[in-house]
């Protein structure tokens, strides 16, 4: 199993230099990845200072050599696919192939969609996600793209260079609760990032993945174990990445990053 820190770039962590310091410490301590939350607004009780995760990831990529990086997760519905394709490709080259792109529908719990007139309806957001990822993959192909969808258009465009990673940048997809369509979407790509689940729910999700793919071979499954025993059981179920990290405003992040990941998960801290 591999191990990742997920960092909320808010409050004191809105300072990109602090994020870089933490990522460097995590790499030295043996962590396999440093992922950043991708939100534009926070709850009123949370710290309101917010860093752009994509700019911060570029700084982290420049200061590290081994850890993977990525946004967990980016909602395509509030992005333009061509802009996202360019950013992801540039970051993939800057990091020499260390980017994993987390994608999802997005949420409006902090009004980060409705406050800016973005689409809130989950059905439409799902359609935009499906179209958007299809367009992303087409852009990364290095071939001319002619795409006229219900939500996005690309009229005879060639997007170069191709990503550093081939055949493309790995794509992980969020799935929340009992919804199965997001799990099937994830199964068509590279990884599943479950949110708000229990152990039984996770096992049921992985049954869906096996149904779509035939097996879990070559597929990443991400989970956030809260106890040492849960960490062990998740590994037995098929989890390939264990993630942990603070909530916005929680202290002790540098100390966490400086601790060997197995010590963190086996102690339940």
PDB file of C-alpha atoms in Angstrom:
ATOM      1  CA  UNK A   1       0.000   0.000   0.000  1.00  0.00           C
ATOM      2  CA  UNK A   2       1.149   3.544  -0.746  1.00  0.00           C
ATOM      3  CA  UNK A   3       0.663   6.533   1.528  1.00  0.00           C
ATOM      4  CA  UNK A   4      -0.401  10.107   0.860  1.00  0.00           C
ATOM      5  CA  UNK A   5      -0.924  13.313   2.768  1.00  0.00           C
ATOM      6  CA  UNK A   6      -3.945  15.379   1.762  1.00  0.00           C
ATOM      7  CA  UNK A   7      -3.573  19.040   2.670  1.00  0.00           C
ATOM      8  CA  UNK A   8      -6.270  21.725   2.815  1.00  0.00           C
ATOM      9  CA  UNK A   9      -4.609  24.932   1.500  1.00  0.00           C
ATOM     10  CA  UNK A  10      -6.466  27.240   3.895  1.00  0.00           C
ATOM     11  CA  UNK A  11      -5.554  29.415   6.847  1.00  0.00           C
ATOM     12  CA  UNK A  12      -1.850  29.016   7.615  1.00  0.00           C
ATOM     13  CA  UNK A  13      -1.609  26.525   4.750  1.00  0.00           C
ATOM     14  CA  UNK A  14      -2.725  29.195   2.301  1.00  0.00           C
ATOM     15  CA  UNK A  15       0.948  30.191   2.350  1.00  0.00           C
ATOM     16  CA  UNK A  16       2.458  28.288  -0.596  1.00  0.00           C
ATOM     17  CA  UNK A  17       5.877  28.310   1.094  1.00  0.00           C
ATOM     18  CA  UNK A  18       4.363  26.420   4.031  1.00  0.00           C
ATOM     19  CA  UNK A  19       2.916  23.834   1.634  1.00  0.00           C
ATOM     20  CA  UNK A  20       6.307  23.422  -0.009  1.00  0.00           C
ATOM     21  CA  UNK A  21       8.018  22.959   3.368  1.00  0.00           C
ATOM     22  CA  UNK A  22       5.508  20.284   4.330  1.00  0.00           C
ATOM     23  CA  UNK A  23       5.829  18.486   0.977  1.00  0.00           C
ATOM     24  CA  UNK A  24       9.632  18.429   1.224  1.00  0.00           C
ATOM     25  CA  UNK A  25       9.416  17.039   4.766  1.00  0.00           C
ATOM     26  CA  UNK A  26       6.914  14.409   3.608  1.00  0.00           C
ATOM     27  CA  UNK A  27       9.198  13.297   0.788  1.00  0.00           C
ATOM     28  CA  UNK A  28      12.133  12.988   3.167  1.00  0.00           C
ATOM     29  CA  UNK A  29      10.015  10.984   5.636  1.00  0.00           C
ATOM     30  CA  UNK A  30       8.983   8.455   2.984  1.00  0.00           C
ATOM     31  CA  UNK A  31       5.486   9.551   1.967  1.00  0.00           C
ATOM     32  CA  UNK A  32       4.496   8.603  -1.585  1.00  0.00           C
ATOM     33  CA  UNK A  33       2.292  11.593  -2.437  1.00  0.00           C
ATOM     34  CA  UNK A  34       1.133  15.019  -1.307  1.00  0.00           C
ATOM     35  CA  UNK A  35      -2.344  15.926  -2.533  1.00  0.00           C
ATOM     36  CA  UNK A  36      -4.165  19.254  -2.160  1.00  0.00           C
ATOM     37  CA  UNK A  37      -7.855  19.968  -1.724  1.00  0.00           C
ATOM     38  CA  UNK A  38      -9.356  21.947  -4.612  1.00  0.00           C
ATOM     39  CA  UNK A  39     -12.054  24.329  -3.368  1.00  0.00           C
ATOM     40  CA  UNK A  40     -12.601  28.052  -3.835  1.00  0.00           C
ATOM     41  CA  UNK A  41     -14.782  28.807  -0.773  1.00  0.00           C
ATOM     42  CA  UNK A  42     -14.908  27.487   2.786  1.00  0.00           C
ATOM     43  CA  UNK A  43     -17.502  27.221   5.541  1.00  0.00           C
ATOM     44  CA  UNK A  44     -17.822  30.406   7.649  1.00  0.00           C
ATOM     45  CA  UNK A  45     -16.287  28.641  10.660  1.00  0.00           C
ATOM     46  CA  UNK A  46     -13.229  27.564   8.638  1.00  0.00           C
ATOM     47  CA  UNK A  47     -10.183  29.724   7.884  1.00  0.00           C
ATOM     48  CA  UNK A  48     -11.033  31.904   4.898  1.00  0.00           C
ATOM     49  CA  UNK A  49      -7.527  32.430   3.510  1.00  0.00           C
ATOM     50  CA  UNK A  50      -7.289  30.130   0.480  1.00  0.00           C
ATOM     51  CA  UNK A  51      -4.410  29.251  -1.845  1.00  0.00           C
ATOM     52  CA  UNK A  52      -4.803  28.171  -5.446  1.00  0.00           C
ATOM     53  CA  UNK A  53      -3.910  24.457  -5.398  1.00  0.00           C
ATOM     54  CA  UNK A  54      -2.592  24.402  -8.974  1.00  0.00           C
ATOM     55  CA  UNK A  55      -0.056  27.171  -8.390  1.00  0.00           C
ATOM     56  CA  UNK A  56       0.903  25.538  -5.085  1.00  0.00           C
ATOM     57  CA  UNK A  57       1.365  22.156  -6.780  1.00  0.00           C
ATOM     58  CA  UNK A  58       3.729  23.736  -9.292  1.00  0.00           C
ATOM     59  CA  UNK A  59       5.823  25.054  -6.387  1.00  0.00           C
ATOM     60  CA  UNK A  60       5.778  21.613  -4.735  1.00  0.00           C
ATOM     61  CA  UNK A  61       6.764  19.919  -8.007  1.00  0.00           C
ATOM     62  CA  UNK A  62       9.766  22.230  -8.326  1.00  0.00           C
ATOM     63  CA  UNK A  63      10.935  21.558  -4.753  1.00  0.00           C
ATOM     64  CA  UNK A  64      10.536  17.761  -4.727  1.00  0.00           C
ATOM     65  CA  UNK A  65      11.800  14.839  -6.794  1.00  0.00           C
ATOM     66  CA  UNK A  66       9.783  11.754  -5.919  1.00  0.00           C
ATOM     67  CA  UNK A  67       6.362  12.345  -4.332  1.00  0.00           C
ATOM     68  CA  UNK A  68       3.300  12.304  -6.544  1.00  0.00           C
ATOM     69  CA  UNK A  69       1.094  15.381  -6.530  1.00  0.00           C
ATOM     70  CA  UNK A  70      -2.476  16.071  -7.499  1.00  0.00           C
ATOM     71  CA  UNK A  71      -5.739  17.867  -6.704  1.00  0.00           C
ATOM     72  CA  UNK A  72      -8.222  15.791  -4.736  1.00  0.00           C
ATOM     73  CA  UNK A  73     -10.537  16.534  -6.366  1.00  0.00           C
ATOM     74  CA  UNK A  74     -11.137  19.028  -9.195  1.00  0.00           C
ATOM     75  CA  UNK A  75     -14.720  19.528 -10.453  1.00  0.00           C
ATOM     76  CA  UNK A  76     -14.717  19.928 -14.224  1.00  0.00           C
ATOM     77  CA  UNK A  77     -18.074  21.707 -14.037  1.00  0.00           C
ATOM     78  CA  UNK A  78     -16.376  24.928 -12.894  1.00  0.00           C
ATOM     79  CA  UNK A  79     -13.430  24.558 -15.264  1.00  0.00           C
ATOM     80  CA  UNK A  80     -12.892  24.882 -18.997  1.00  0.00           C
ATOM     81  CA  UNK A  81     -11.468  21.585 -20.287  1.00  0.00           C
ATOM     82  CA  UNK A  82      -8.840  23.275 -22.481  1.00  0.00           C
ATOM     83  CA  UNK A  83      -7.541  25.289 -19.524  1.00  0.00           C
ATOM     84  CA  UNK A  84      -7.493  22.195 -17.326  1.00  0.00           C
ATOM     85  CA  UNK A  85      -5.755  20.190 -20.059  1.00  0.00           C
ATOM     86  CA  UNK A  86      -3.023  22.823 -20.419  1.00  0.00           C
ATOM     87  CA  UNK A  87      -2.506  23.144 -16.664  1.00  0.00           C
ATOM     88  CA  UNK A  88      -2.370  19.392 -16.132  1.00  0.00           C
ATOM     89  CA  UNK A  89       0.031  18.809 -19.024  1.00  0.00           C
ATOM     90  CA  UNK A  90       2.325  21.613 -17.880  1.00  0.00           C
ATOM     91  CA  UNK A  91       2.334  20.319 -14.305  1.00  0.00           C
ATOM     92  CA  UNK A  92       2.947  16.771 -15.530  1.00  0.00           C
ATOM     93  CA  UNK A  93       6.021  17.935 -17.465  1.00  0.00           C
ATOM     94  CA  UNK A  94       7.236  20.109 -14.589  1.00  0.00           C
ATOM     95  CA  UNK A  95       7.026  17.160 -12.195  1.00  0.00           C
ATOM     96  CA  UNK A  96       8.445  14.712 -14.786  1.00  0.00           C
ATOM     97  CA  UNK A  97       5.363  12.527 -14.665  1.00  0.00           C
ATOM     98  CA  UNK A  98       4.279  12.736 -11.027  1.00  0.00           C
ATOM     99  CA  UNK A  99       0.751  14.136 -11.488  1.00  0.00           C
ATOM    100  CA  UNK A 100      -2.408  12.200 -10.627  1.00  0.00           C
ATOM    101  CA  UNK A 101      -5.556  14.108 -11.567  1.00  0.00           C
ATOM    102  CA  UNK A 102      -8.503  13.665  -9.215  1.00  0.00           C
ATOM    103  CA  UNK A 103     -11.869  14.554 -10.747  1.00  0.00           C
ATOM    104  CA  UNK A 104     -15.436  14.757  -9.482  1.00  0.00           C
ATOM    105  CA  UNK A 105     -18.816  16.483  -9.685  1.00  0.00           C
ATOM    106  CA  UNK A 106     -17.935  19.055  -7.042  1.00  0.00           C
ATOM    107  CA  UNK A 107     -20.131  20.085  -4.126  1.00  0.00           C
ATOM    108  CA  UNK A 108     -22.009  23.241  -3.177  1.00  0.00           C
ATOM    109  CA  UNK A 109     -21.825  22.899   0.605  1.00  0.00           C
ATOM    110  CA  UNK A 110     -19.811  26.119   0.799  1.00  0.00           C
ATOM    111  CA  UNK A 111     -21.729  27.801  -2.069  1.00  0.00           C
ATOM    112  CA  UNK A 112     -18.645  27.503  -4.276  1.00  0.00           C
ATOM    113  CA  UNK A 113     -20.923  26.731  -7.214  1.00  0.00           C
ATOM    114  CA  UNK A 114     -24.108  28.705  -6.551  1.00  0.00           C
ATOM    115  CA  UNK A 115     -22.284  31.822  -5.314  1.00  0.00           C
ATOM    116  CA  UNK A 116     -20.760  32.213  -8.778  1.00  0.00           C
ATOM    117  CA  UNK A 117     -23.721  31.164 -10.899  1.00  0.00           C
ATOM    118  CA  UNK A 118     -22.272  27.726 -11.659  1.00  0.00           C
ATOM    119  CA  UNK A 119     -24.458  24.698 -12.382  1.00  0.00           C
ATOM    120  CA  UNK A 120     -25.750  23.071  -9.203  1.00  0.00           C
ATOM    121  CA  UNK A 121     -27.976  20.312 -10.603  1.00  0.00           C
ATOM    122  CA  UNK A 122     -26.077  17.019  -9.993  1.00  0.00           C
ATOM    123  CA  UNK A 123     -27.398  15.378 -13.168  1.00  0.00           C
ATOM    124  CA  UNK A 124     -26.018  18.199 -15.316  1.00  0.00           C
ATOM    125  CA  UNK A 125     -22.759  18.218 -13.387  1.00  0.00           C
ATOM    126  CA  UNK A 126     -22.431  14.496 -14.053  1.00  0.00           C
ATOM    127  CA  UNK A 127     -22.995  15.058 -17.767  1.00  0.00           C
ATOM    128  CA  UNK A 128     -20.400  17.803 -17.818  1.00  0.00           C
ATOM    129  CA  UNK A 129     -17.925  15.567 -16.005  1.00  0.00           C
ATOM    130  CA  UNK A 130     -18.399  12.752 -18.509  1.00  0.00           C
ATOM    131  CA  UNK A 131     -18.062  15.084 -21.487  1.00  0.00           C
ATOM    132  CA  UNK A 132     -15.204  16.981 -19.926  1.00  0.00           C
ATOM    133  CA  UNK A 133     -13.050  13.923 -19.224  1.00  0.00           C
ATOM    134  CA  UNK A 134     -13.682  12.602 -22.726  1.00  0.00           C
ATOM    135  CA  UNK A 135     -12.472  15.918 -24.074  1.00  0.00           C
ATOM    136  CA  UNK A 136      -9.438  15.969 -21.763  1.00  0.00           C
ATOM    137  CA  UNK A 137      -8.340  12.563 -23.036  1.00  0.00           C
ATOM    138  CA  UNK A 138      -8.855  13.698 -26.629  1.00  0.00           C
ATOM    139  CA  UNK A 139      -6.731  16.808 -26.043  1.00  0.00           C
ATOM    140  CA  UNK A 140      -3.954  14.647 -24.546  1.00  0.00           C
ATOM    141  CA  UNK A 141      -3.938  12.289 -27.548  1.00  0.00           C
ATOM    142  CA  UNK A 142      -1.830  14.605 -29.696  1.00  0.00           C
ATOM    143  CA  UNK A 143      -4.389  14.296 -32.504  1.00  0.00           C
ATOM    144  CA  UNK A 144      -6.624  17.002 -33.921  1.00  0.00           C
ATOM    145  CA  UNK A 145      -9.837  17.197 -31.888  1.00  0.00           C
ATOM    146  CA  UNK A 146     -13.266  17.787 -33.365  1.00  0.00           C
ATOM    147  CA  UNK A 147     -15.765  17.678 -30.516  1.00  0.00           C
ATOM    148  CA  UNK A 148     -19.300  19.064 -30.373  1.00  0.00           C
ATOM    149  CA  UNK A 149     -20.979  17.936 -27.181  1.00  0.00           C
ATOM    150  CA  UNK A 150     -23.985  19.162 -25.285  1.00  0.00           C
ATOM    151  CA  UNK A 151     -21.803  21.111 -22.858  1.00  0.00           C
ATOM    152  CA  UNK A 152     -18.351  21.564 -24.440  1.00  0.00           C
ATOM    153  CA  UNK A 153     -16.980  22.279 -27.905  1.00  0.00           C
ATOM    154  CA  UNK A 154     -13.552  21.904 -29.532  1.00  0.00           C
ATOM    155  CA  UNK A 155     -13.517  22.881 -33.193  1.00  0.00           C
ATOM    156  CA  UNK A 156     -10.553  21.296 -35.030  1.00  0.00           C
ATOM    157  CA  UNK A 157      -7.864  21.957 -32.423  1.00  0.00           C
ATOM    158  CA  UNK A 158      -4.479  20.351 -31.858  1.00  0.00           C
ATOM    159  CA  UNK A 159      -3.232  20.433 -28.262  1.00  0.00           C
ATOM    160  CA  UNK A 160       0.514  19.899 -27.856  1.00  0.00           C
ATOM    161  CA  UNK A 161       2.704  18.831 -26.170  1.00  0.00           C
ATOM    162  CA  UNK A 162       1.250  15.567 -24.992  1.00  0.00           C
ATOM    163  CA  UNK A 163       1.537  14.810 -21.260  1.00  0.00           C
ATOM    164  CA  UNK A 164       4.836  13.481 -19.939  1.00  0.00           C
ATOM    165  CA  UNK A 165       3.032  10.323 -18.758  1.00  0.00           C
ATOM    166  CA  UNK A 166       1.806   8.020 -21.486  1.00  0.00           C
ATOM    167  CA  UNK A 167      -0.707   7.048 -22.643  1.00  0.00           C
ATOM    168  CA  UNK A 168      -2.070   9.837 -20.417  1.00  0.00           C
ATOM    169  CA  UNK A 169      -2.145  11.315 -16.928  1.00  0.00           C
ATOM    170  CA  UNK A 170      -3.756   8.905 -14.402  1.00  0.00           C
ATOM    171  CA  UNK A 171      -7.347   9.834 -13.559  1.00  0.00           C
ATOM    172  CA  UNK A 172      -8.971   9.099 -10.194  1.00  0.00           C
ATOM    173  CA  UNK A 173     -12.688   9.769  -9.666  1.00  0.00           C
ATOM    174  CA  UNK A 174     -14.571  10.582  -6.497  1.00  0.00           C
ATOM    175  CA  UNK A 175     -17.658   8.586  -5.536  1.00  0.00           C
ATOM    176  CA  UNK A 176     -19.869   9.500  -2.614  1.00  0.00           C
ATOM    177  CA  UNK A 177     -22.039   7.262  -0.452  1.00  0.00           C
ATOM    178  CA  UNK A 178     -24.259   4.725  -2.185  1.00  0.00           C
ATOM    179  CA  UNK A 179     -24.136   6.238  -5.683  1.00  0.00           C
ATOM    180  CA  UNK A 180     -23.030   3.626  -8.207  1.00  0.00           C
ATOM    181  CA  UNK A 181     -22.771   5.628 -11.437  1.00  0.00           C
ATOM    182  CA  UNK A 182     -19.658   7.477 -10.159  1.00  0.00           C
ATOM    183  CA  UNK A 183     -18.087   4.106  -9.276  1.00  0.00           C
ATOM    184  CA  UNK A 184     -18.709   2.796 -12.787  1.00  0.00           C
ATOM    185  CA  UNK A 185     -17.225   6.005 -14.182  1.00  0.00           C
ATOM    186  CA  UNK A 186     -14.102   5.539 -12.054  1.00  0.00           C
ATOM    187  CA  UNK A 187     -13.805   1.894 -13.138  1.00  0.00           C
ATOM    188  CA  UNK A 188     -13.349   3.012 -16.753  1.00  0.00           C
ATOM    189  CA  UNK A 189     -10.241   4.958 -15.778  1.00  0.00           C
ATOM    190  CA  UNK A 190      -7.474   4.554 -13.180  1.00  0.00           C
ATOM    191  CA  UNK A 191      -8.738   4.948  -9.641  1.00  0.00           C
ATOM    192  CA  UNK A 192     -11.608   5.339  -7.189  1.00  0.00           C
ATOM    193  CA  UNK A 193     -11.607   7.928  -4.400  1.00  0.00           C
ATOM    194  CA  UNK A 194     -14.577   7.013  -2.154  1.00  0.00           C
ATOM    195  CA  UNK A 195     -16.058   9.702   0.096  1.00  0.00           C
ATOM    196  CA  UNK A 196     -18.457   9.139   3.021  1.00  0.00           C
ATOM    197  CA  UNK A 197     -18.414   5.349   3.096  1.00  0.00           C
ATOM    198  CA  UNK A 198     -18.112   2.506   5.565  1.00  0.00           C
ATOM    199  CA  UNK A 199     -16.205  -0.741   5.163  1.00  0.00           C
ATOM    200  CA  UNK A 200     -19.214  -2.597   3.785  1.00  0.00           C
ATOM    201  CA  UNK A 201     -19.940   0.227   1.353  1.00  0.00           C
ATOM    202  CA  UNK A 202     -16.333   0.167   0.152  1.00  0.00           C
ATOM    203  CA  UNK A 203     -16.500  -3.573  -0.492  1.00  0.00           C
ATOM    204  CA  UNK A 204     -19.706  -3.077  -2.492  1.00  0.00           C
ATOM    205  CA  UNK A 205     -18.052  -0.326  -4.533  1.00  0.00           C
ATOM    206  CA  UNK A 206     -15.176  -2.639  -5.372  1.00  0.00           C
ATOM    207  CA  UNK A 207     -17.629  -5.329  -6.466  1.00  0.00           C
ATOM    208  CA  UNK A 208     -18.963  -2.802  -8.992  1.00  0.00           C
ATOM    209  CA  UNK A 209     -15.415  -2.040 -10.169  1.00  0.00           C
ATOM    210  CA  UNK A 210     -14.753  -5.751 -10.689  1.00  0.00           C
ATOM    211  CA  UNK A 211     -18.022  -6.062 -12.591  1.00  0.00           C
ATOM    212  CA  UNK A 212     -16.931  -3.304 -14.991  1.00  0.00           C
ATOM    213  CA  UNK A 213     -13.214  -4.134 -15.292  1.00  0.00           C
ATOM    214  CA  UNK A 214     -13.140  -7.844 -14.582  1.00  0.00           C
ATOM    215  CA  UNK A 215     -10.660  -7.385 -11.714  1.00  0.00           C
ATOM    216  CA  UNK A 216      -8.893  -4.747  -9.625  1.00  0.00           C
ATOM    217  CA  UNK A 217      -5.586  -5.315 -11.433  1.00  0.00           C
ATOM    218  CA  UNK A 218      -3.880  -2.023 -12.257  1.00  0.00           C
ATOM    219  CA  UNK A 219      -6.622  -0.037 -10.532  1.00  0.00           C
ATOM    220  CA  UNK A 220      -6.036   2.314  -7.600  1.00  0.00           C
ATOM    221  CA  UNK A 221      -8.391   2.394  -4.621  1.00  0.00           C
ATOM    222  CA  UNK A 222      -7.986   5.236  -2.163  1.00  0.00           C
ATOM    223  CA  UNK A 223      -9.223   5.223   1.439  1.00  0.00           C
ATOM    224  CA  UNK A 224      -8.723   7.115   4.671  1.00  0.00           C
ATOM    225  CA  UNK A 225      -8.293   4.583   7.509  1.00  0.00           C
ATOM    226  CA  UNK A 226      -8.885   5.922  11.004  1.00  0.00           C
ATOM    227  CA  UNK A 227      -7.458   3.027  13.055  1.00  0.00           C
ATOM    228  CA  UNK A 228      -4.593   0.540  12.630  1.00  0.00           C
ATOM    229  CA  UNK A 229      -7.040  -2.362  12.307  1.00  0.00           C
ATOM    230  CA  UNK A 230      -9.011  -0.496   9.644  1.00  0.00           C
ATOM    231  CA  UNK A 231      -5.759   0.158   7.803  1.00  0.00           C
ATOM    232  CA  UNK A 232      -5.044  -3.563   7.723  1.00  0.00           C
ATOM    233  CA  UNK A 233      -8.588  -4.505   6.649  1.00  0.00           C
ATOM    234  CA  UNK A 234      -8.603  -1.923   3.862  1.00  0.00           C
ATOM    235  CA  UNK A 235      -5.425  -3.448   2.478  1.00  0.00           C
ATOM    236  CA  UNK A 236      -7.086  -6.873   2.481  1.00  0.00           C
ATOM    237  CA  UNK A 237     -10.149  -5.498   0.651  1.00  0.00           C
ATOM    238  CA  UNK A 238      -8.064  -4.008  -2.155  1.00  0.00           C
ATOM    239  CA  UNK A 239      -7.132  -0.472  -1.110  1.00  0.00           C
ATOM    240  CA  UNK A 240      -3.866   0.606  -2.761  1.00  0.00           C
ATOM    241  CA  UNK A 241      -3.514   4.100  -1.267  1.00  0.00           C
ATOM    242  CA  UNK A 242      -4.009   5.113   2.371  1.00  0.00           C
ATOM    243  CA  UNK A 243      -4.462   8.860   2.810  1.00  0.00           C
ATOM    244  CA  UNK A 244      -4.540  11.058   5.854  1.00  0.00           C
ATOM    245  CA  UNK A 245      -4.285  14.735   6.643  1.00  0.00           C
ATOM    246  CA  UNK A 246      -5.645  17.580   8.738  1.00  0.00           C
ATOM    247  CA  UNK A 247      -8.927  19.405   8.500  1.00  0.00           C
ATOM    248  CA  UNK A 248      -8.733  23.149   7.763  1.00  0.00           C
ATOM    249  CA  UNK A 249      -7.057  24.965  10.621  1.00  0.00           C
ATOM    250  CA  UNK A 250      -5.792  21.890  12.484  1.00  0.00           C
ATOM    251  CA  UNK A 251      -2.257  22.227  13.895  1.00  0.00           C
ATOM    252  CA  UNK A 252       0.704  19.867  13.758  1.00  0.00           C
ATOM    253  CA  UNK A 253       0.818  19.363   9.997  1.00  0.00           C
ATOM    254  CA  UNK A 254       4.599  19.637   9.675  1.00  0.00           C
ATOM    255  CA  UNK A 255       5.072  17.119  12.490  1.00  0.00           C
ATOM    256  CA  UNK A 256       2.669  14.733  10.727  1.00  0.00           C
ATOM    257  CA  UNK A 257       4.508  15.120   7.423  1.00  0.00           C
ATOM    258  CA  UNK A 258       7.853  14.499   9.116  1.00  0.00           C
ATOM    259  CA  UNK A 259       6.690  11.160  10.568  1.00  0.00           C
ATOM    260  CA  UNK A 260       7.199   7.938   8.598  1.00  0.00           C
ATOM    261  CA  UNK A 261       3.834   6.976   7.090  1.00  0.00           C
ATOM    262  CA  UNK A 262       3.764   3.459   8.526  1.00  0.00           C
ATOM    263  CA  UNK A 263       4.300   4.922  11.984  1.00  0.00           C
ATOM    264  CA  UNK A 264       1.314   7.223  11.379  1.00  0.00           C
ATOM    265  CA  UNK A 265      -1.095   4.556  10.185  1.00  0.00           C
ATOM    266  CA  UNK A 266      -0.017   1.820  12.567  1.00  0.00           C
ATOM    267  CA  UNK A 267      -0.349   4.140  15.548  1.00  0.00           C
ATOM    268  CA  UNK A 268      -3.697   5.515  14.398  1.00  0.00           C
ATOM    269  CA  UNK A 269      -2.540   9.134  14.731  1.00  0.00           C
TER     270      UNK A 269
END
